CSV table of C-alpha atoms and ligand atoms in Angstrom, one decimal:
chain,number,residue,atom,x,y,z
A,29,UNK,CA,-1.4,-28.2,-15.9
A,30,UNK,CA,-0.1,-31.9,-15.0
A,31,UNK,CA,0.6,-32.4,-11.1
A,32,UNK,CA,4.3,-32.5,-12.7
A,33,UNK,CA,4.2,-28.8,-13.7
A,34,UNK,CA,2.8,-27.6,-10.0
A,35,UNK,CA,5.3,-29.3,-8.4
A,36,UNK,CA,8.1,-28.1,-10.3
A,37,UNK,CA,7.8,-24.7,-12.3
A,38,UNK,CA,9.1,-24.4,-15.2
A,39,UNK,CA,12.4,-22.4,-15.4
A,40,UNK,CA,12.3,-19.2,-17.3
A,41,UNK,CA,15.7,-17.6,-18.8
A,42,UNK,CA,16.6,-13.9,-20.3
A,43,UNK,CA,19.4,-13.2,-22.5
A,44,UNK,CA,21.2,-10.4,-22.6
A,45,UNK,CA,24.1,-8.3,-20.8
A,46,UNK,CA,24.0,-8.6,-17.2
A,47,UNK,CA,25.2,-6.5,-14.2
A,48,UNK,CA,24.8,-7.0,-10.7
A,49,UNK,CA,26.8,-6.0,-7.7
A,50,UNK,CA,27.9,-8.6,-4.5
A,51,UNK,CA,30.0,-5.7,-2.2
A,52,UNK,CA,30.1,-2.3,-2.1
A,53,UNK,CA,32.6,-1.0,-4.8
A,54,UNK,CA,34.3,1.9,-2.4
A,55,UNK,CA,34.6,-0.8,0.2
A,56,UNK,CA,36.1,-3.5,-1.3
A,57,UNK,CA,37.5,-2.5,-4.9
A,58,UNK,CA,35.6,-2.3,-8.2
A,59,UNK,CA,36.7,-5.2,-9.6
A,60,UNK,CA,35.6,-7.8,-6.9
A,61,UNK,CA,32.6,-6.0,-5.9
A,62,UNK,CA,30.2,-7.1,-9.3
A,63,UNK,CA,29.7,-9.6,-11.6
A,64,UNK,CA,29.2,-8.7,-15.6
A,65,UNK,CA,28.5,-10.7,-18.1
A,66,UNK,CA,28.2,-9.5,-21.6
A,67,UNK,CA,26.2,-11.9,-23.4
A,68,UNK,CA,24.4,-13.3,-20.1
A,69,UNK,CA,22.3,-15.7,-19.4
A,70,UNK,CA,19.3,-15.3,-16.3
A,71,UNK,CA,18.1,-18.4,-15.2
A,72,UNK,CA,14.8,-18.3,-13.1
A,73,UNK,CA,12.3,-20.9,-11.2
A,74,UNK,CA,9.0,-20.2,-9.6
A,75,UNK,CA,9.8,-16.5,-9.3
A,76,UNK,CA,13.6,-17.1,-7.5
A,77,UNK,CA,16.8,-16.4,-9.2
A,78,UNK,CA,18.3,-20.2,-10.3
A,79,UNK,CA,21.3,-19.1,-11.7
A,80,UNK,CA,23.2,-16.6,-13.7
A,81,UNK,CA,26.4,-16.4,-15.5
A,82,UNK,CA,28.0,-16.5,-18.7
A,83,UNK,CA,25.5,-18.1,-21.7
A,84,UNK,CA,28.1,-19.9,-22.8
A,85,UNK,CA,28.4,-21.8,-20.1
A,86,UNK,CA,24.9,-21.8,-18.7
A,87,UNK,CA,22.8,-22.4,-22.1
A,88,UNK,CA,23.3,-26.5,-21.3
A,89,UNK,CA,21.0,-25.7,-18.1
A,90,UNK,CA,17.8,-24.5,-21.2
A,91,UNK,CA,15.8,-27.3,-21.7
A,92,UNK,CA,13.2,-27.5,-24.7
A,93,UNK,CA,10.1,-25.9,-22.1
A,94,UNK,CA,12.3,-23.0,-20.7
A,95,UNK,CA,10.6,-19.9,-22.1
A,96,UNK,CA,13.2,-17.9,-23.4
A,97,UNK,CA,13.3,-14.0,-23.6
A,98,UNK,CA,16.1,-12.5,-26.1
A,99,UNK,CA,17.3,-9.2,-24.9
A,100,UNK,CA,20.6,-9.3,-26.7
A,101,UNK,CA,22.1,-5.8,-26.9
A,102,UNK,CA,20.3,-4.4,-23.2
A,103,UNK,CA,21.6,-4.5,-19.7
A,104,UNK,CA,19.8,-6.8,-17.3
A,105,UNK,CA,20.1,-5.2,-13.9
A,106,UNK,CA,18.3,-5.8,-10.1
A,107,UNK,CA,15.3,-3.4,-9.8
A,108,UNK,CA,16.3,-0.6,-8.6
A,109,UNK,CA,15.3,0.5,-4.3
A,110,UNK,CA,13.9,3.6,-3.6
A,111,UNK,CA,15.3,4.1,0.2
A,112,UNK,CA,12.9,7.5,0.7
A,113,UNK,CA,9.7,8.8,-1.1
A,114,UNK,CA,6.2,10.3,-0.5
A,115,UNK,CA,3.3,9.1,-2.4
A,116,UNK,CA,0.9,10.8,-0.7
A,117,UNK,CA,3.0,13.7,-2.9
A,118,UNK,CA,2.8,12.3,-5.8
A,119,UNK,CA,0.3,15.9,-6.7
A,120,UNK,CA,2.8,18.0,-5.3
A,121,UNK,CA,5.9,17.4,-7.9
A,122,UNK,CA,7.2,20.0,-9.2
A,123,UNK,CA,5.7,23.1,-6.8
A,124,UNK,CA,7.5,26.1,-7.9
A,125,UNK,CA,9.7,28.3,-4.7
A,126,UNK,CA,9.6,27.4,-1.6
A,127,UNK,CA,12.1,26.2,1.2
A,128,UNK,CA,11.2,23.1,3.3
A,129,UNK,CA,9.3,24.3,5.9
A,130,UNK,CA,6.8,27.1,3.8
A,131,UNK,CA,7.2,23.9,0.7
A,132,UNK,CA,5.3,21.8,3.2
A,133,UNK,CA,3.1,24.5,4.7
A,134,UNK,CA,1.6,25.6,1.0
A,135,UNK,CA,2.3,22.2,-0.4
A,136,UNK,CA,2.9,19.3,0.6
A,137,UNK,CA,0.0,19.5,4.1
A,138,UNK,CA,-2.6,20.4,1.2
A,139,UNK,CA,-1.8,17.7,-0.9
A,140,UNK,CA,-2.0,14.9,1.8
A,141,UNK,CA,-5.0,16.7,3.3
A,142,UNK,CA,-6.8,15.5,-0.3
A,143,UNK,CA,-5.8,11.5,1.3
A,144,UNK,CA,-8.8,11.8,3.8
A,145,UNK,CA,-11.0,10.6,0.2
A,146,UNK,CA,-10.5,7.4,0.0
A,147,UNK,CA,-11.0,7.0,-3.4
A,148,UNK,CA,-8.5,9.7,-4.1
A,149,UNK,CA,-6.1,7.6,-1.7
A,150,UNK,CA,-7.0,4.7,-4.1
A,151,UNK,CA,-6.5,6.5,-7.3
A,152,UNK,CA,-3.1,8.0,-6.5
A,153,UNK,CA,-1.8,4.7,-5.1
A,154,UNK,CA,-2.4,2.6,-8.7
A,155,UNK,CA,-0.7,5.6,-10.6
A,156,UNK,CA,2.0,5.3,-7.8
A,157,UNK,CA,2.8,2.1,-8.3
A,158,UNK,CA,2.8,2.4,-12.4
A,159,UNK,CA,5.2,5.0,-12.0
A,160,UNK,CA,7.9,3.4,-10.3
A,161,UNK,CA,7.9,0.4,-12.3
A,162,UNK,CA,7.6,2.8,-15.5
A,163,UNK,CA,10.8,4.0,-14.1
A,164,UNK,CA,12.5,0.8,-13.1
A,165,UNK,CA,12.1,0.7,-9.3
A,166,UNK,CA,10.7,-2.3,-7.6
A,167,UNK,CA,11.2,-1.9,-4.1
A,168,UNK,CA,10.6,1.2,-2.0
A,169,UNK,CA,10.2,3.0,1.1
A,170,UNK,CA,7.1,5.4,1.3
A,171,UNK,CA,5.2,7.8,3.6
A,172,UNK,CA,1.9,7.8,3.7
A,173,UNK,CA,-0.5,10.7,5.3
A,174,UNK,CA,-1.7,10.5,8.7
A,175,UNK,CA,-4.8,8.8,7.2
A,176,UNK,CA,-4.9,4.9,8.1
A,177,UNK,CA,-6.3,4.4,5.1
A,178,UNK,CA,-3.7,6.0,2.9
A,179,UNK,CA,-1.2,3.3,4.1
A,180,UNK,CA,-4.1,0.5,3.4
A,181,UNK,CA,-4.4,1.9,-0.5
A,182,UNK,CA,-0.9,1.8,-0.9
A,183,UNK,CA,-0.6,-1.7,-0.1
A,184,UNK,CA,-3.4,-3.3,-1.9
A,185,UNK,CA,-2.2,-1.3,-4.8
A,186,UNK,CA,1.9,-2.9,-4.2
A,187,UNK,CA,0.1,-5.9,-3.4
A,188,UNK,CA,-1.9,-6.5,-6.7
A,189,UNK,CA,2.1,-5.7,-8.2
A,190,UNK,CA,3.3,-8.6,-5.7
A,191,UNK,CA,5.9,-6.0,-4.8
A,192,UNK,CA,8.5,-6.0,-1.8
A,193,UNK,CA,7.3,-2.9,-0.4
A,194,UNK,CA,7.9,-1.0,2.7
A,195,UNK,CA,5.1,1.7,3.8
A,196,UNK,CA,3.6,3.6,7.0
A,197,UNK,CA,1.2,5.7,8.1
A,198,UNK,CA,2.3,9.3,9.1
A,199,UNK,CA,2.2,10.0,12.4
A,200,UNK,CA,1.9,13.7,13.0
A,201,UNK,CA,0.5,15.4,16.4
A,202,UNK,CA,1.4,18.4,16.4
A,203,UNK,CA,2.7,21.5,14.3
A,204,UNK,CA,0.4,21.1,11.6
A,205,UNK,CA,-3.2,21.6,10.4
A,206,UNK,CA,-5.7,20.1,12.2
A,207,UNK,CA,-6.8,18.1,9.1
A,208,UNK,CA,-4.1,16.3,9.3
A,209,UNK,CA,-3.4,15.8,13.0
A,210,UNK,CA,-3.6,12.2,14.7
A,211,UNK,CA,-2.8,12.2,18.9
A,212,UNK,CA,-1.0,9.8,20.4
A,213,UNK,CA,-2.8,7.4,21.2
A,214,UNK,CA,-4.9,7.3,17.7
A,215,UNK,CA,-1.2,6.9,16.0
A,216,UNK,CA,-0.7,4.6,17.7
A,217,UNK,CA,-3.4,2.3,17.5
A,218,UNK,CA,-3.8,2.9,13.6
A,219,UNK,CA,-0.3,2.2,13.4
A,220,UNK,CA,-0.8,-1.1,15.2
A,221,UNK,CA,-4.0,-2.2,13.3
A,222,UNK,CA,-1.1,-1.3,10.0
A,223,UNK,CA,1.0,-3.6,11.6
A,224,UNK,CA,-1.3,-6.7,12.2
A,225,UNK,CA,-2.9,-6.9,8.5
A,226,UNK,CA,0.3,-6.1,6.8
A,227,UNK,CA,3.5,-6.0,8.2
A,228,UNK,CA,4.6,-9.8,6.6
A,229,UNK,CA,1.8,-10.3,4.2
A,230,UNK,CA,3.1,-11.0,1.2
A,231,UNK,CA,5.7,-9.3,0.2
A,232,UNK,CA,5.0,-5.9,2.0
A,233,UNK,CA,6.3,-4.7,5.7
A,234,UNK,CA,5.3,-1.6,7.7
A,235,UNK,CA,7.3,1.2,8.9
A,236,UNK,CA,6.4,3.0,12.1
A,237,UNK,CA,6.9,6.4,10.4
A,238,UNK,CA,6.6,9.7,12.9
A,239,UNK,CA,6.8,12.7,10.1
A,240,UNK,CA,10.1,14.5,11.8
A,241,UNK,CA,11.1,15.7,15.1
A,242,UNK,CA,9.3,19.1,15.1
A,243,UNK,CA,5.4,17.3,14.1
A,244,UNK,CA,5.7,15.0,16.8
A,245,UNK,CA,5.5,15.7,20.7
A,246,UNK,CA,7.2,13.6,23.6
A,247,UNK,CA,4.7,11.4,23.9
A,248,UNK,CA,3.7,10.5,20.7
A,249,UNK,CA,7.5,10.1,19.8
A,250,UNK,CA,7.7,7.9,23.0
A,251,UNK,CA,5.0,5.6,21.7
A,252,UNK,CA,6.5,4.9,17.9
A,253,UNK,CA,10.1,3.8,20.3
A,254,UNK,CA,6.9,1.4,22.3
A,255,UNK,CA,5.5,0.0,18.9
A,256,UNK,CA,9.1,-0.7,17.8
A,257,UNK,CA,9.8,-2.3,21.1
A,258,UNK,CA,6.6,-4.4,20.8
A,259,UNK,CA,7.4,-5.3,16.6
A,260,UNK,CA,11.0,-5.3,16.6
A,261,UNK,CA,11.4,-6.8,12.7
A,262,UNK,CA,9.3,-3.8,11.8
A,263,UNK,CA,10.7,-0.3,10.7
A,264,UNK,CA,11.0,3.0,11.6
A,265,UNK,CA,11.1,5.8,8.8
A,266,UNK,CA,11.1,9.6,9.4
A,267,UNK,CA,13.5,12.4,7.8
A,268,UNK,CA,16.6,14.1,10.2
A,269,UNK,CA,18.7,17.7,9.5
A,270,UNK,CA,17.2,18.3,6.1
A,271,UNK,CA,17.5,22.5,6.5
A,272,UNK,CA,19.3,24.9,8.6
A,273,UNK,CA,16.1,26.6,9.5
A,274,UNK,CA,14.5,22.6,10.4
A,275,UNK,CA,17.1,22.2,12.8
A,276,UNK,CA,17.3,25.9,14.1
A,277,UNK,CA,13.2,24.8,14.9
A,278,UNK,CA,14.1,21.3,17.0
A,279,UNK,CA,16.6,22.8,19.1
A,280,UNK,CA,14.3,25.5,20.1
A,281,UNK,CA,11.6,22.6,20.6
A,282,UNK,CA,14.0,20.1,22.0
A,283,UNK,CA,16.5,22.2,24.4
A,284,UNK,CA,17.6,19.6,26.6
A,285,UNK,CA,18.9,17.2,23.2
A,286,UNK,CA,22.6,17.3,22.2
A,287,UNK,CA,21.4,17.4,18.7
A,288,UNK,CA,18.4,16.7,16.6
A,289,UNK,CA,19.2,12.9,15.9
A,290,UNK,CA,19.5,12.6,19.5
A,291,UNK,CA,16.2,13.2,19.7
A,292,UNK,CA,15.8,10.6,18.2
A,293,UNK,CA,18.0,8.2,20.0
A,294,UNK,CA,16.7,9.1,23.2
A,295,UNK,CA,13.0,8.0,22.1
A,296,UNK,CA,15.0,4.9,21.0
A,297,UNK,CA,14.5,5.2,17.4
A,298,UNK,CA,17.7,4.7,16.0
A,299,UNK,CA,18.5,1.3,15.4
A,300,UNK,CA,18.5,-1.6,12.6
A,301,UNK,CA,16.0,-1.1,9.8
A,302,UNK,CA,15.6,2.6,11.2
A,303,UNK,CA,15.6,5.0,8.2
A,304,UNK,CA,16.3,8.9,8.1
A,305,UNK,CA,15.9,11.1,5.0
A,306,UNK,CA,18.5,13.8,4.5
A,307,UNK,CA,21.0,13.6,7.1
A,308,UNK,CA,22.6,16.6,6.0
A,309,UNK,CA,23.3,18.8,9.2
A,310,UNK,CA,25.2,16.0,11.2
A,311,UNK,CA,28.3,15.9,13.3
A,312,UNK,CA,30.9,13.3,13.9
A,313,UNK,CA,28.9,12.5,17.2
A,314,UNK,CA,25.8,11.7,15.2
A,315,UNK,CA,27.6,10.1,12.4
A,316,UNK,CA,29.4,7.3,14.9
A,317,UNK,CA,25.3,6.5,16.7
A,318,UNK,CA,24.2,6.1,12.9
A,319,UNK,CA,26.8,3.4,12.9
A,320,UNK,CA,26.9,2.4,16.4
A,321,UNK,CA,23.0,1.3,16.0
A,322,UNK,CA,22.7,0.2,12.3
A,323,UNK,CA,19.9,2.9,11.2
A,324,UNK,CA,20.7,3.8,7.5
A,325,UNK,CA,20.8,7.5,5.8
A,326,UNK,CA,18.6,7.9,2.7
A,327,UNK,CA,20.1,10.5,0.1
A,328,UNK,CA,18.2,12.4,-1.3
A,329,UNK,CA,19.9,14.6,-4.2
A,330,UNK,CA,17.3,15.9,-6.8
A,331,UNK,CA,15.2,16.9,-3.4
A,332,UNK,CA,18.1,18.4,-1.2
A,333,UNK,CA,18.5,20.9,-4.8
A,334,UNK,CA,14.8,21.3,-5.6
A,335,UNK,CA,14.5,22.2,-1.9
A,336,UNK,CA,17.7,23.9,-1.3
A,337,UNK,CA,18.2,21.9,2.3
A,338,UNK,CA,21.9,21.1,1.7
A,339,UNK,CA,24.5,18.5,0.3
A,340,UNK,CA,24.6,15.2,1.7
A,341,UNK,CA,27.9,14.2,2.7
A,342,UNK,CA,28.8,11.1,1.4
A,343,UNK,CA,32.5,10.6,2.3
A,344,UNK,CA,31.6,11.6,5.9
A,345,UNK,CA,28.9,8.5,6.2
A,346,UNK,CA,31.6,6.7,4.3
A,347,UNK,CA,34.2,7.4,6.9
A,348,UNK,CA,31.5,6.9,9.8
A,349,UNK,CA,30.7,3.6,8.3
A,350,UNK,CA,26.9,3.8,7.9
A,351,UNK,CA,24.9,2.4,5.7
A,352,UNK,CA,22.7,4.8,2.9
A,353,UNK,CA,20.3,4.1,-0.1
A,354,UNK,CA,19.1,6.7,-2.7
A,355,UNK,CA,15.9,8.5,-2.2
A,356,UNK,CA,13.7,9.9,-4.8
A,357,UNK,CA,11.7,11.6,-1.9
A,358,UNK,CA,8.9,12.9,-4.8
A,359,UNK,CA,7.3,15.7,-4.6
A,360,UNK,CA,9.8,17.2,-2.8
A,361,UNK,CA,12.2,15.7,-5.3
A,362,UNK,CA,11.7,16.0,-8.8
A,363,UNK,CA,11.9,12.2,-10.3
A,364,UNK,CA,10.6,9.1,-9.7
A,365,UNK,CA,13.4,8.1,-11.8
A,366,UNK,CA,16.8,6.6,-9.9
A,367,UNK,CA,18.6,7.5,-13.4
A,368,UNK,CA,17.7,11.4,-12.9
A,369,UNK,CA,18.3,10.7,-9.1
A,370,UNK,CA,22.0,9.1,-9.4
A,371,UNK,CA,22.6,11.9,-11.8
A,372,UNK,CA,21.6,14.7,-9.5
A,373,UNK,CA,24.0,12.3,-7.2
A,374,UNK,CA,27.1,13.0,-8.9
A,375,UNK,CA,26.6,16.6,-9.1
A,376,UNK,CA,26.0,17.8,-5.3
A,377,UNK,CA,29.2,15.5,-4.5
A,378,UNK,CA,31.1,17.4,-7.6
A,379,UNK,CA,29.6,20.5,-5.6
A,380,UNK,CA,32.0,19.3,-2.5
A,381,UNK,CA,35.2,18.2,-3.9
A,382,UNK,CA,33.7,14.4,-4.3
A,383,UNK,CA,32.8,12.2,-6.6
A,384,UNK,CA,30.2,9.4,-7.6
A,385,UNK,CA,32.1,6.4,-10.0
A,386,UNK,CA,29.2,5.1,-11.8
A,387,UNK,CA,30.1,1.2,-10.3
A,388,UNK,CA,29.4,2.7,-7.0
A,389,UNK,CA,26.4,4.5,-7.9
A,390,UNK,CA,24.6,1.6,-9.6
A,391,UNK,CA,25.7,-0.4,-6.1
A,392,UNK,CA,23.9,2.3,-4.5
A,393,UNK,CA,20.8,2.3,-6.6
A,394,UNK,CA,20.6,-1.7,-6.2
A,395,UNK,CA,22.0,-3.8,-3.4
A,396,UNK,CA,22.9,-0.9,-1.1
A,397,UNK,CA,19.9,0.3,-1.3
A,398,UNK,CA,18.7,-3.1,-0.1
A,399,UNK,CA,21.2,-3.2,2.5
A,400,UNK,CA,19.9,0.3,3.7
A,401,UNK,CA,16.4,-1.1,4.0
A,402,UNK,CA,17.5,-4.8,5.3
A,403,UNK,CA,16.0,-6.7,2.8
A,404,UNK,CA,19.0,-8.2,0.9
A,405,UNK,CA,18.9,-11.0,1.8
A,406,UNK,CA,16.0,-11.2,-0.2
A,407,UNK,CA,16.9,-8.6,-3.4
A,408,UNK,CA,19.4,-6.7,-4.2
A,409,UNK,CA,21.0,-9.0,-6.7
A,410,UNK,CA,20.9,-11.9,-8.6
A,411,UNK,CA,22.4,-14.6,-6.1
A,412,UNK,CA,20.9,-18.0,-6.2
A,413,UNK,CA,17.6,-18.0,-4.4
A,414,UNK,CA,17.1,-14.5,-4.2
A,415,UNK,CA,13.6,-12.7,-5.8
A,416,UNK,CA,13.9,-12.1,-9.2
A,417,UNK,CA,13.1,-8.6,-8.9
A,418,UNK,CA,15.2,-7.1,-12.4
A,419,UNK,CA,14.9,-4.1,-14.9
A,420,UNK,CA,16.2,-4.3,-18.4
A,421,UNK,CA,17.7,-1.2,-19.8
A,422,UNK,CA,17.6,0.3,-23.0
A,423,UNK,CA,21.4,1.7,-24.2
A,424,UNK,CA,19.8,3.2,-26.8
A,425,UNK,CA,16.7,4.6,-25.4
A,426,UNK,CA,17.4,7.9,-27.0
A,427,UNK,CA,19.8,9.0,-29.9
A,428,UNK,CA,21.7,11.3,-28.1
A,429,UNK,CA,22.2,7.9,-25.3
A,430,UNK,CA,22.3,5.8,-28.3
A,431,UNK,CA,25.3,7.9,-29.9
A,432,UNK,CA,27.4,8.4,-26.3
A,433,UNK,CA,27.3,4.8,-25.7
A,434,UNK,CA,28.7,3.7,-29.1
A,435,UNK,CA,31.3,5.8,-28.2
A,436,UNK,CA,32.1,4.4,-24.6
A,437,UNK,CA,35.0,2.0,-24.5
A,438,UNK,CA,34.3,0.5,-20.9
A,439,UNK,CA,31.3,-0.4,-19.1
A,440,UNK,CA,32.0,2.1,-16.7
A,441,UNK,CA,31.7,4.7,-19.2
A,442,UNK,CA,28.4,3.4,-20.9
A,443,UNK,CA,27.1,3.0,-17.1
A,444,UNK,CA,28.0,7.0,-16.7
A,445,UNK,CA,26.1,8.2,-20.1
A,446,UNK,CA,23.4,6.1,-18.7
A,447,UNK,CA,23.3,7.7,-15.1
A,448,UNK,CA,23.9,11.3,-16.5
A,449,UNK,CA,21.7,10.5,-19.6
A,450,UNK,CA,18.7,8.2,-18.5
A,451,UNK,CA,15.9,8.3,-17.7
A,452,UNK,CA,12.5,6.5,-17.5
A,453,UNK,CA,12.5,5.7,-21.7
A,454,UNK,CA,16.0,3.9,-20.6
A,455,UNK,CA,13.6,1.2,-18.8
A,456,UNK,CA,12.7,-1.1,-21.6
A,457,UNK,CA,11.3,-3.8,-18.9
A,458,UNK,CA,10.4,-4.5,-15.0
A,459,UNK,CA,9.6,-7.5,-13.7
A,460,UNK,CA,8.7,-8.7,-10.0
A,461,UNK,CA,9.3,-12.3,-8.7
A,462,UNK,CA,10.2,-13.0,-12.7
A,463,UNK,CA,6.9,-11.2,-13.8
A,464,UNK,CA,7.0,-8.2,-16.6
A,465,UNK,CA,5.2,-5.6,-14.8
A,466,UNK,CA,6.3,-3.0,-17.6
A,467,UNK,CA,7.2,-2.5,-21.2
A,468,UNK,CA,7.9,0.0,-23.3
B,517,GUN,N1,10.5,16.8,6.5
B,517,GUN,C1,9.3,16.6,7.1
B,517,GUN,N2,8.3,16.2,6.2
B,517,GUN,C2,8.9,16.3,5.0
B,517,GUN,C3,8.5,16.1,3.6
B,517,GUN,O1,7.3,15.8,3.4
B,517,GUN,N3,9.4,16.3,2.6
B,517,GUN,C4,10.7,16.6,2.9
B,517,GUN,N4,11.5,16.8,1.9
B,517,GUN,N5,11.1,16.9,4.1
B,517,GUN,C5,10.3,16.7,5.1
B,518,ZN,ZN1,10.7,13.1,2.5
């Protein structure tokens, strides 16, 4: 390489339909809210987005050493952000029966019990990562165990992806098996030592993540509100009103709260870059705090069915104003897949009178999901400078997808068969920071 080329890296480009979103569709109108361009033209440099637009109008910007990738005929799209998921569960997909709280007494504690082996902790983290970029997703937020080291495999794994990533230890004191019990003061300190060697490193950040209200006493709830205090650019992640018979359990535990988010906001969790799974069971009260303090719902579909918790209410966090991302939440959910999850989507709103246009869901999937998190200002989309994190999709991926898009007429309708119809095949490509990660 001359000292020309590490000064100034060479600019990559990708052909092909692109789609990516700038606003919220239900907030500000469909039309305004994305930018598509049929025969598209991505421009990249030294990982960042350059620029993107038409190729008619952009192909003067190739020179003769831009490497040029032809994906005429696919849909170039921002990775898609998965707001809530396990991967400590990754064992437990698919575990035939149970409601939440027996699901994570025979299931899920078992599986993250196996997290104490190290080398298991390792294992599971590489397949992790392979399987969201199999399935197009190239940011997310995830739970570890209660073991430090869990969180430690799961970023060296994201890290050797050069993934944005967002991960924590559990903490979990209480209401649990022994096996996987930390106390307060270990939580804390693990969570700290997390926090020092990777919160910023990279590309990854840490989430202070207490499990939920009922595995966590006063005090140790108390002390994730201290570490936040003391780290206030890190995160806090934990799940809220998932289950009649989960909230039934934390007013018995927490009399004196007006609600179970409010036991959170009096430990002073709630607030930006705060994330709750589920928020299912919530009044108007709880709604207006959610919006009042910035935290952000993740919804979780193809887990609230598998589960049987509830439907998520999105024209109520609409109305309240608060911000929400999609969650896979594997292996309570069913798919690592955002495809099968937006899917899933559509049908617990259809189950309440609402709906789920397919603009708004691939919004959802992509930049609101990095608004949820707080990291669009770094992804999310395909504005100048921004990390080309970007999927391609396959139309055709299958004939039956293949055969329902040639008969769309829109690209809302193709975008529809591909929600209701996709699935990890759909992902012909993912690349981080302009890198192909995966290929089919
Ligand atoms: N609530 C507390 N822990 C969990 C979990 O692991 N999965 C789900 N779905 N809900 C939870
Ligand atoms: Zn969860």
């Amino acid at each position: 390489m001359s000292a020309l080329d590490t000064e100034r890296p060479r600019t990559r480009a990708l052909r092909g339909s692109i789609l990516h979103f700038l606003a919220d569709p239900a907030a500000l109108g469909p039309k305004q809210a994305y930018e598509y361009f049929e025969d598209g033209l991505l421009l990249l440099r030294g990982g960042q987005v350059q620029a993107v637009g038409a190729f008619e109008k952009l192909q003067a910007e190739l020179t003769f050493d831009t490497e040029l990738e032809d994906y005429r005929g696919h849909l170039i799209m921002p990775g898609m952000i998965d707001t809530h998921i396990h991967y400590v569960q990754t064992d437990a997909i698919a575990s035939y029966g149970e409601q939440l709280l027996s699901w994570l007494a025979d299931y899920a504690f078992p599986v993250e019990g196996r997290f104490g082996d190290s080398d298991y902790a390792d294992e599971v983290a590489g397949f992790f990562v392979q399987e969201l970029l199999r399935n197009g997703t190239t940011s997310a937020l995830v739970l570890g165990s209660v073991h430090k080291h869990s969180a430690d495999a799961l970023f060296t794994a994201a890290q050797a992806q050069g993934m944005r990533l967002i991960a924590g230890k559990v903490m979990m004191d209480r209401n649990c098996p022994d096996y996987l019990r930390d106390t307060p003061a270990s939580g804390y300190e693990d969570s700290q030592a997390l926090i020092h060697k990777w919160h910023g490193r990279d590309r990854l950040l840490y989430a202070v993540t207490p499990r939920f209200a009922p595995t966590s006493s006063p005090e140790q709830l108390a002390l994730a509100g201290r570490l936040l205090d003391e780290h206030p650019d890190v995160f806090m992640h934990t799940h809220v009103a998932e289950s009649r018979d989960e909230v039934a359990w934390v007013a018995e535990l927490f009399p004196d709260n007006r609600s179970y988010l409010d036991v959170y906001d009096r430990y002073h969790l709630l607030r930006e870059r705060s994330v709750l799974a589920h928020c299912i069971y919530l009044n108007a009260q709880d709604r207006a705090r959610l919006a009042a303090t910035g935290a952000s719902a993740a919804f979780c579909p193809t887990s609230n069915l598998f589960i049987g918790g509830g439907l998520f209410d999105l024209a109520a966090a609409d109305a309240a104003g608060f911000r929400v991302g999609m969650g896979t939440d594997v292996g309570g959910g069913t798919s690592f897949s955002l495809l099968r999850t937006l899917d899933e989507a559509y049908k617990v709103l259809q189950l309440s009178g609402q709906s789920l246009p397919p603009l708004r869901a691939f919004y959802l999937a992509t930049l609101g999901g990095a608004r949820a998190l707080y990291i669009d200002e770094q992804v999310g989309n395909f504005v100048v400078g921004k990390e080309a994190d970007f999927v391609v999709l396959d139309m055709a991926a299958t004939p039956l997808l293949a055969r329902r898009c040639s008969l769309a007429k829109s690209l809302e309708e193709r975008l529809f068969a591909l929600m209701i119809l996709g699935d990890d095949r759909a992902i012909k490509a993912t690349y981080v920071m302009g890198q192909r990660r995966h290929a089919r």
